[in-house]
Amino acid sequence: MKTMLSRLGLNQKLALAAFVLGVLAIAASPYRGTTATIDTKALALEVATEADHVEPLDLAAWVIAGRADYRLVDLRGEPEFGQYQIPTAEHFPLATLMEAGLGRNEKIILYSDGGVHSAQAWLLLRASGYKAAYVLEGGLDEWKEQVLFPILAEHPNDFQRARDERLKSVAAFFGGQPRTGSRGGPVAMPMPGALPAPSVVGPASPGGARPAARKKKEGC
């Protein structure tokens, strides 16, 4: 998350700070039927050590392996989710997150386009006692950069060649296409329906049935 936060503009950082203060106010409110405890020192340590995030390539490996020990939550709007979502993702916009039926003992991976909404959702879950909430580093933007459209070395050495072969394999699994060149330019998302459906569990929507391969663990 440290890298993610460094990319935020001033207004975004101020909005995030305002959200944190709002969470703290809610947690301390005497009018709530339940209370939330925030260990600010522990959360700061997680952010500083980047223990609060999951790398896109790690998530891709979990999807390819068919792991079912996590829940991937897409926080974007319905149009964006309908256009493209990371395989296995469930759609729960930020406003509906606390009614999503997430278990407090489940590993929860949050993502949005960039990082602001997922950072807000992470703080909200952690303040509510969800100990295993994580943020997808860089959100969908970084998923496109690292997984769907990775940049290959122009003149690879042996190490880079082996790495590039792995990146090609991962990109092919998700219907992406590697690039050759320098990183930094915008990456366009393919048109709806352009990506072939990978052989993985499909996404779910709010109120919809969970995929059969996913067994809900004991939660709140």
PDB file of C-alpha atoms in Angstrom:
ATOM      1  CA  MET A   1       0.000   0.000   0.000  1.00  0.00           C
ATOM      2  CA  LYS A   2       2.994   2.299   0.504  1.00  0.00           C
ATOM      3  CA  THR A   3       3.517   2.408  -3.282  1.00  0.00           C
ATOM      4  CA  MET A   4      -0.199   2.881  -3.837  1.00  0.00           C
ATOM      5  CA  LEU A   5      -0.473   5.811  -1.421  1.00  0.00           C
ATOM      6  CA  SER A   6       2.570   7.517  -2.946  1.00  0.00           C
ATOM      7  CA  ARG A   7       0.675   7.763  -6.229  1.00  0.00           C
ATOM      8  CA  LEU A   8      -2.249   9.685  -4.722  1.00  0.00           C
ATOM      9  CA  GLY A   9      -2.710  13.365  -5.380  1.00  0.00           C
ATOM     10  CA  LEU A  10      -3.146  15.906  -2.593  1.00  0.00           C
ATOM     11  CA  ASN A  11      -6.946  15.936  -2.792  1.00  0.00           C
ATOM     12  CA  GLN A  12      -7.064  12.130  -2.764  1.00  0.00           C
ATOM     13  CA  LYS A  13      -4.812  11.974   0.281  1.00  0.00           C
ATOM     14  CA  LEU A  14      -6.985  14.522   2.048  1.00  0.00           C
ATOM     15  CA  ALA A  15     -10.097  12.516   1.174  1.00  0.00           C
ATOM     16  CA  LEU A  16      -8.461   9.380   2.546  1.00  0.00           C
ATOM     17  CA  ALA A  17      -7.464  11.190   5.732  1.00  0.00           C
ATOM     18  CA  ALA A  18     -11.033  12.441   6.132  1.00  0.00           C
ATOM     19  CA  PHE A  19     -12.303   8.907   5.741  1.00  0.00           C
ATOM     20  CA  VAL A  20      -9.920   7.643   8.438  1.00  0.00           C
ATOM     21  CA  LEU A  21     -11.156  10.324  10.808  1.00  0.00           C
ATOM     22  CA  GLY A  22     -14.720   9.340   9.973  1.00  0.00           C
ATOM     23  CA  VAL A  23     -14.026   5.700  10.791  1.00  0.00           C
ATOM     24  CA  LEU A  24     -12.436   6.705  14.066  1.00  0.00           C
ATOM     25  CA  ALA A  25     -15.463   8.835  14.925  1.00  0.00           C
ATOM     26  CA  ILE A  26     -17.836   5.989  14.134  1.00  0.00           C
ATOM     27  CA  ALA A  27     -15.775   3.570  16.226  1.00  0.00           C
ATOM     28  CA  ALA A  28     -15.896   5.913  19.201  1.00  0.00           C
ATOM     29  CA  SER A  29     -19.566   6.864  18.891  1.00  0.00           C
ATOM     30  CA  PRO A  30     -21.591   6.146  22.077  1.00  0.00           C
ATOM     31  CA  TYR A  31     -24.738   5.778  19.984  1.00  0.00           C
ATOM     32  CA  ARG A  32     -23.697   2.638  18.180  1.00  0.00           C
ATOM     33  CA  GLY A  33     -24.952  -0.716  19.354  1.00  0.00           C
ATOM     34  CA  THR A  34     -21.544  -2.214  18.735  1.00  0.00           C
ATOM     35  CA  THR A  35     -18.051  -0.771  18.961  1.00  0.00           C
ATOM     36  CA  ALA A  36     -14.947  -1.077  16.829  1.00  0.00           C
ATOM     37  CA  THR A  37     -11.391  -0.969  18.111  1.00  0.00           C
ATOM     38  CA  ILE A  38      -8.590   0.408  15.962  1.00  0.00           C
ATOM     39  CA  ASP A  39      -4.973  -0.306  16.806  1.00  0.00           C
ATOM     40  CA  THR A  40      -3.484   2.595  14.889  1.00  0.00           C
ATOM     41  CA  LYS A  41       0.102   1.563  15.672  1.00  0.00           C
ATOM     42  CA  ALA A  42      -0.458  -1.936  14.288  1.00  0.00           C
ATOM     43  CA  LEU A  43      -2.168  -0.604  11.170  1.00  0.00           C
ATOM     44  CA  ALA A  44       0.635   1.883  10.574  1.00  0.00           C
ATOM     45  CA  LEU A  45       3.169  -0.935  10.858  1.00  0.00           C
ATOM     46  CA  GLU A  46       1.250  -3.001   8.308  1.00  0.00           C
ATOM     47  CA  VAL A  47       1.219  -0.103   5.862  1.00  0.00           C
ATOM     48  CA  ALA A  48       4.907   0.664   6.439  1.00  0.00           C
ATOM     49  CA  THR A  49       5.958  -2.960   5.891  1.00  0.00           C
ATOM     50  CA  GLU A  50       3.464  -3.480   3.027  1.00  0.00           C
ATOM     51  CA  ALA A  51       1.974  -6.420   4.921  1.00  0.00           C
ATOM     52  CA  ASP A  52      -1.488  -5.152   4.040  1.00  0.00           C
ATOM     53  CA  HIS A  53      -1.418  -5.932   0.328  1.00  0.00           C
ATOM     54  CA  VAL A  54      -1.302  -8.775  -2.187  1.00  0.00           C
ATOM     55  CA  GLU A  55       0.741  -8.480  -5.375  1.00  0.00           C
ATOM     56  CA  PRO A  56      -1.134  -8.945  -8.698  1.00  0.00           C
ATOM     57  CA  LEU A  57       1.115 -11.803  -9.827  1.00  0.00           C
ATOM     58  CA  ASP A  58       0.562 -13.614  -6.531  1.00  0.00           C
ATOM     59  CA  LEU A  59      -3.198 -13.299  -6.964  1.00  0.00           C
ATOM     60  CA  ALA A  60      -2.872 -14.532 -10.545  1.00  0.00           C
ATOM     61  CA  ALA A  61      -1.021 -17.612  -9.285  1.00  0.00           C
ATOM     62  CA  TRP A  62      -3.824 -18.289  -6.778  1.00  0.00           C
ATOM     63  CA  VAL A  63      -6.458 -18.054  -9.500  1.00  0.00           C
ATOM     64  CA  ILE A  64      -4.518 -20.344 -11.840  1.00  0.00           C
ATOM     65  CA  ALA A  65      -4.015 -22.860  -9.028  1.00  0.00           C
ATOM     66  CA  GLY A  66      -7.740 -22.825  -8.280  1.00  0.00           C
ATOM     67  CA  ARG A  67      -7.300 -21.797  -4.668  1.00  0.00           C
ATOM     68  CA  ALA A  68     -10.539 -21.229  -2.769  1.00  0.00           C
ATOM     69  CA  ASP A  69      -9.166 -19.931   0.532  1.00  0.00           C
ATOM     70  CA  TYR A  70      -9.796 -16.258  -0.187  1.00  0.00           C
ATOM     71  CA  ARG A  71     -12.576 -13.926  -1.320  1.00  0.00           C
ATOM     72  CA  LEU A  72     -11.809 -11.349  -3.976  1.00  0.00           C
ATOM     73  CA  VAL A  73     -14.005  -8.253  -3.760  1.00  0.00           C
ATOM     74  CA  ASP A  74     -14.470  -5.805  -6.650  1.00  0.00           C
ATOM     75  CA  LEU A  75     -15.499  -2.406  -5.248  1.00  0.00           C
ATOM     76  CA  ARG A  76     -16.175  -0.648  -8.555  1.00  0.00           C
ATOM     77  CA  GLY A  77     -19.520   0.336 -10.033  1.00  0.00           C
ATOM     78  CA  GLU A  78     -21.807  -2.024 -11.929  1.00  0.00           C
ATOM     79  CA  PRO A  79     -20.841  -0.771 -15.441  1.00  0.00           C
ATOM     80  CA  GLU A  80     -17.122  -1.198 -14.744  1.00  0.00           C
ATOM     81  CA  PHE A  81     -17.643  -4.626 -13.207  1.00  0.00           C
ATOM     82  CA  GLY A  82     -19.757  -5.673 -16.174  1.00  0.00           C
ATOM     83  CA  GLN A  83     -17.059  -4.605 -18.612  1.00  0.00           C
ATOM     84  CA  TYR A  84     -14.299  -6.596 -16.963  1.00  0.00           C
ATOM     85  CA  GLN A  85     -13.533  -8.203 -13.625  1.00  0.00           C
ATOM     86  CA  ILE A  86     -10.677 -10.309 -12.321  1.00  0.00           C
ATOM     87  CA  PRO A  87     -11.724 -13.974 -12.391  1.00  0.00           C
ATOM     88  CA  THR A  88     -13.209 -15.214  -9.081  1.00  0.00           C
ATOM     89  CA  ALA A  89     -14.169 -11.639  -8.079  1.00  0.00           C
ATOM     90  CA  GLU A  90     -17.424 -10.862  -6.310  1.00  0.00           C
ATOM     91  CA  HIS A  91     -19.063  -7.477  -6.817  1.00  0.00           C
ATOM     92  CA  PHE A  92     -19.668  -5.461  -3.659  1.00  0.00           C
ATOM     93  CA  PRO A  93     -19.451  -1.672  -4.067  1.00  0.00           C
ATOM     94  CA  LEU A  94     -18.015   0.150  -1.065  1.00  0.00           C
ATOM     95  CA  ALA A  95     -21.435   1.291   0.174  1.00  0.00           C
ATOM     96  CA  THR A  96     -22.635  -2.331   0.419  1.00  0.00           C
ATOM     97  CA  LEU A  97     -19.463  -3.881   1.782  1.00  0.00           C
ATOM     98  CA  MET A  98     -20.636  -4.324   5.360  1.00  0.00           C
ATOM     99  CA  GLU A  99     -23.733  -6.217   4.147  1.00  0.00           C
ATOM    100  CA  ALA A 100     -21.685  -8.540   1.921  1.00  0.00           C
ATOM    101  CA  GLY A 101     -21.700 -11.471   4.345  1.00  0.00           C
ATOM    102  CA  LEU A 102     -17.917 -11.560   4.620  1.00  0.00           C
ATOM    103  CA  GLY A 103     -16.524 -13.714   7.422  1.00  0.00           C
ATOM    104  CA  ARG A 104     -14.143 -12.166   9.901  1.00  0.00           C
ATOM    105  CA  ASN A 105     -11.880 -15.216   9.627  1.00  0.00           C
ATOM    106  CA  GLU A 106     -11.784 -15.160   5.819  1.00  0.00           C
ATOM    107  CA  LYS A 107      -8.913 -13.831   3.733  1.00  0.00           C
ATOM    108  CA  ILE A 108     -10.425 -10.886   1.857  1.00  0.00           C
ATOM    109  CA  ILE A 109      -8.690  -9.225  -1.093  1.00  0.00           C
ATOM    110  CA  LEU A 110     -10.070  -5.817  -2.086  1.00  0.00           C
ATOM    111  CA  TYR A 111      -9.575  -3.986  -5.356  1.00  0.00           C
ATOM    112  CA  SER A 112     -10.832  -1.004  -7.319  1.00  0.00           C
ATOM    113  CA  ASP A 113      -9.408   0.762 -10.373  1.00  0.00           C
ATOM    114  CA  GLY A 114      -6.544   2.360  -8.487  1.00  0.00           C
ATOM    115  CA  GLY A 115      -6.226   2.444  -4.736  1.00  0.00           C
ATOM    116  CA  VAL A 116      -8.414   5.013  -2.963  1.00  0.00           C
ATOM    117  CA  HIS A 117     -11.615   2.968  -2.615  1.00  0.00           C
ATOM    118  CA  SER A 118      -9.774  -0.214  -1.747  1.00  0.00           C
ATOM    119  CA  ALA A 119      -7.755   1.642   0.923  1.00  0.00           C
ATOM    120  CA  GLN A 120     -10.990   3.022   2.375  1.00  0.00           C
ATOM    121  CA  ALA A 121     -12.599  -0.431   2.328  1.00  0.00           C
ATOM    122  CA  TRP A 122      -9.529  -1.944   4.000  1.00  0.00           C
ATOM    123  CA  LEU A 123      -9.689   0.587   6.833  1.00  0.00           C
ATOM    124  CA  LEU A 124     -13.418   0.001   7.245  1.00  0.00           C
ATOM    125  CA  LEU A 125     -12.995  -3.776   7.482  1.00  0.00           C
ATOM    126  CA  ARG A 126     -10.010  -3.627   9.804  1.00  0.00           C
ATOM    127  CA  ALA A 127     -11.844  -1.189  12.081  1.00  0.00           C
ATOM    128  CA  SER A 128     -14.731  -3.660  12.160  1.00  0.00           C
ATOM    129  CA  GLY A 129     -12.578  -6.596  13.240  1.00  0.00           C
ATOM    130  CA  TYR A 130     -11.684  -8.245   9.930  1.00  0.00           C
ATOM    131  CA  LYS A 131      -8.120  -9.328  10.636  1.00  0.00           C
ATOM    132  CA  ALA A 132      -7.333 -10.818   7.225  1.00  0.00           C
ATOM    133  CA  ALA A 133      -8.322  -7.975   4.902  1.00  0.00           C
ATOM    134  CA  TYR A 134      -5.822  -7.071   2.187  1.00  0.00           C
ATOM    135  CA  VAL A 135      -5.590  -4.684  -0.747  1.00  0.00           C
ATOM    136  CA  LEU A 136      -4.601  -5.713  -4.264  1.00  0.00           C
ATOM    137  CA  GLU A 137      -1.498  -3.604  -4.813  1.00  0.00           C
ATOM    138  CA  GLY A 138      -2.236  -0.972  -7.445  1.00  0.00           C
ATOM    139  CA  GLY A 139      -5.743  -2.294  -8.036  1.00  0.00           C
ATOM    140  CA  LEU A 140      -6.997  -3.163 -11.481  1.00  0.00           C
ATOM    141  CA  ASP A 141      -4.527  -0.716 -13.044  1.00  0.00           C
ATOM    142  CA  GLU A 142      -1.602  -2.774 -11.765  1.00  0.00           C
ATOM    143  CA  TRP A 143      -3.360  -6.057 -12.639  1.00  0.00           C
ATOM    144  CA  LYS A 144      -3.420  -4.874 -16.267  1.00  0.00           C
ATOM    145  CA  GLU A 145       0.224  -3.814 -16.116  1.00  0.00           C
ATOM    146  CA  GLN A 146       1.608  -6.966 -14.489  1.00  0.00           C
ATOM    147  CA  VAL A 147      -0.783  -9.745 -15.477  1.00  0.00           C
ATOM    148  CA  LEU A 148      -2.738  -8.922 -18.640  1.00  0.00           C
ATOM    149  CA  PHE A 149      -0.194  -6.781 -20.468  1.00  0.00           C
ATOM    150  CA  PRO A 150       3.240  -7.363 -18.877  1.00  0.00           C
ATOM    151  CA  ILE A 151       6.273  -5.694 -20.388  1.00  0.00           C
ATOM    152  CA  LEU A 152       8.926  -8.080 -21.675  1.00  0.00           C
ATOM    153  CA  ALA A 153      12.635  -7.315 -21.933  1.00  0.00           C
ATOM    154  CA  GLU A 154      13.737  -6.109 -25.369  1.00  0.00           C
ATOM    155  CA  HIS A 155      17.119  -7.847 -25.138  1.00  0.00           C
ATOM    156  CA  PRO A 156      16.639 -10.444 -22.388  1.00  0.00           C
ATOM    157  CA  ASN A 157      19.407 -12.307 -20.618  1.00  0.00           C
ATOM    158  CA  ASP A 158      18.855 -15.877 -19.446  1.00  0.00           C
ATOM    159  CA  PHE A 159      17.163 -14.808 -16.225  1.00  0.00           C
ATOM    160  CA  GLN A 160      14.890 -12.318 -17.997  1.00  0.00           C
ATOM    161  CA  ARG A 161      14.052 -14.867 -20.681  1.00  0.00           C
ATOM    162  CA  ALA A 162      12.844 -17.368 -18.090  1.00  0.00           C
ATOM    163  CA  ARG A 163      10.852 -14.658 -16.303  1.00  0.00           C
ATOM    164  CA  ASP A 164       9.308 -13.491 -19.582  1.00  0.00           C
ATOM    165  CA  GLU A 165       8.195 -17.017 -20.431  1.00  0.00           C
ATOM    166  CA  ARG A 166       6.349 -17.174 -17.123  1.00  0.00           C
ATOM    167  CA  LEU A 167       4.757 -13.788 -17.782  1.00  0.00           C
ATOM    168  CA  LYS A 168       3.657 -14.922 -21.245  1.00  0.00           C
ATOM    169  CA  SER A 169       2.059 -18.020 -19.769  1.00  0.00           C
ATOM    170  CA  VAL A 170       0.194 -16.023 -17.118  1.00  0.00           C
ATOM    171  CA  ALA A 171      -0.995 -13.402 -19.624  1.00  0.00           C
ATOM    172  CA  ALA A 172      -2.210 -16.114 -22.004  1.00  0.00           C
ATOM    173  CA  PHE A 173      -4.205 -17.789 -19.236  1.00  0.00           C
ATOM    174  CA  PHE A 174      -6.105 -14.560 -18.586  1.00  0.00           C
ATOM    175  CA  GLY A 175      -6.465 -13.654 -22.253  1.00  0.00           C
ATOM    176  CA  GLY A 176      -3.909 -10.852 -22.161  1.00  0.00           C
ATOM    177  CA  GLN A 177      -1.031  -9.956 -24.454  1.00  0.00           C
ATOM    178  CA  PRO A 178       2.544  -9.151 -23.354  1.00  0.00           C
ATOM    179  CA  ARG A 179       4.214  -5.983 -24.580  1.00  0.00           C
ATOM    180  CA  THR A 180       7.787  -5.058 -25.345  1.00  0.00           C
ATOM    181  CA  GLY A 181       9.041  -1.620 -24.412  1.00  0.00           C
ATOM    182  CA  SER A 182       9.104   0.761 -21.479  1.00  0.00           C
ATOM    183  CA  ARG A 183       6.624   0.947 -18.675  1.00  0.00           C
ATOM    184  CA  GLY A 184       4.668   4.055 -17.824  1.00  0.00           C
ATOM    185  CA  GLY A 185       2.180   4.633 -20.640  1.00  0.00           C
ATOM    186  CA  PRO A 186      -1.562   4.092 -20.241  1.00  0.00           C
ATOM    187  CA  VAL A 187      -2.876   0.564 -20.713  1.00  0.00           C
ATOM    188  CA  ALA A 188      -6.255   0.265 -22.421  1.00  0.00           C
ATOM    189  CA  MET A 189      -8.678  -2.397 -21.224  1.00  0.00           C
ATOM    190  CA  PRO A 190      -9.898  -4.673 -24.046  1.00  0.00           C
ATOM    191  CA  MET A 191     -13.480  -4.204 -25.178  1.00  0.00           C
ATOM    192  CA  PRO A 192     -16.162  -6.230 -23.359  1.00  0.00           C
ATOM    193  CA  GLY A 193     -16.104  -9.832 -24.481  1.00  0.00           C
ATOM    194  CA  ALA A 194     -12.601  -9.548 -25.942  1.00  0.00           C
ATOM    195  CA  LEU A 195     -11.051 -11.699 -23.232  1.00  0.00           C
ATOM    196  CA  PRO A 196     -11.587 -15.458 -23.481  1.00  0.00           C
ATOM    197  CA  ALA A 197     -13.151 -17.017 -20.419  1.00  0.00           C
ATOM    198  CA  PRO A 198     -10.407 -18.750 -18.405  1.00  0.00           C
ATOM    199  CA  SER A 199     -11.051 -22.144 -16.833  1.00  0.00           C
ATOM    200  CA  VAL A 200     -11.674 -20.732 -13.364  1.00  0.00           C
ATOM    201  CA  VAL A 201     -14.572 -20.073 -11.026  1.00  0.00           C
ATOM    202  CA  GLY A 202     -16.650 -17.183 -12.311  1.00  0.00           C
ATOM    203  CA  PRO A 203     -17.522 -13.966 -10.473  1.00  0.00           C
ATOM    204  CA  ALA A 204     -20.538 -13.402  -8.285  1.00  0.00           C
ATOM    205  CA  SER A 205     -22.766 -10.375  -7.736  1.00  0.00           C
ATOM    206  CA  PRO A 206     -24.391  -9.049  -4.555  1.00  0.00           C
ATOM    207  CA  GLY A 207     -27.227 -11.291  -3.506  1.00  0.00           C
ATOM    208  CA  GLY A 208     -26.239 -13.920  -6.050  1.00  0.00           C
ATOM    209  CA  ALA A 209     -25.218 -17.478  -5.365  1.00  0.00           C
ATOM    210  CA  ARG A 210     -21.646 -18.119  -4.359  1.00  0.00           C
ATOM    211  CA  PRO A 211     -19.612 -20.308  -6.756  1.00  0.00           C
ATOM    212  CA  ALA A 212     -19.838 -23.979  -5.906  1.00  0.00           C
ATOM    213  CA  ALA A 213     -16.085 -24.262  -5.437  1.00  0.00           C
ATOM    214  CA  ARG A 214     -16.195 -21.661  -2.670  1.00  0.00           C
ATOM    215  CA  LYS A 215     -17.125 -22.926   0.765  1.00  0.00           C
ATOM    216  CA  LYS A 216     -18.019 -20.158   3.144  1.00  0.00           C
ATOM    217  CA  LYS A 217     -16.045 -20.354   6.344  1.00  0.00           C
ATOM    218  CA  GLU A 218     -17.405 -19.510   9.752  1.00  0.00           C
ATOM    219  CA  GLY A 219     -17.705 -15.783  10.057  1.00  0.00           C
ATOM    220  CA  CYS A 220     -19.500 -13.070  11.874  1.00  0.00           C
TER     221      CYS A 220
END
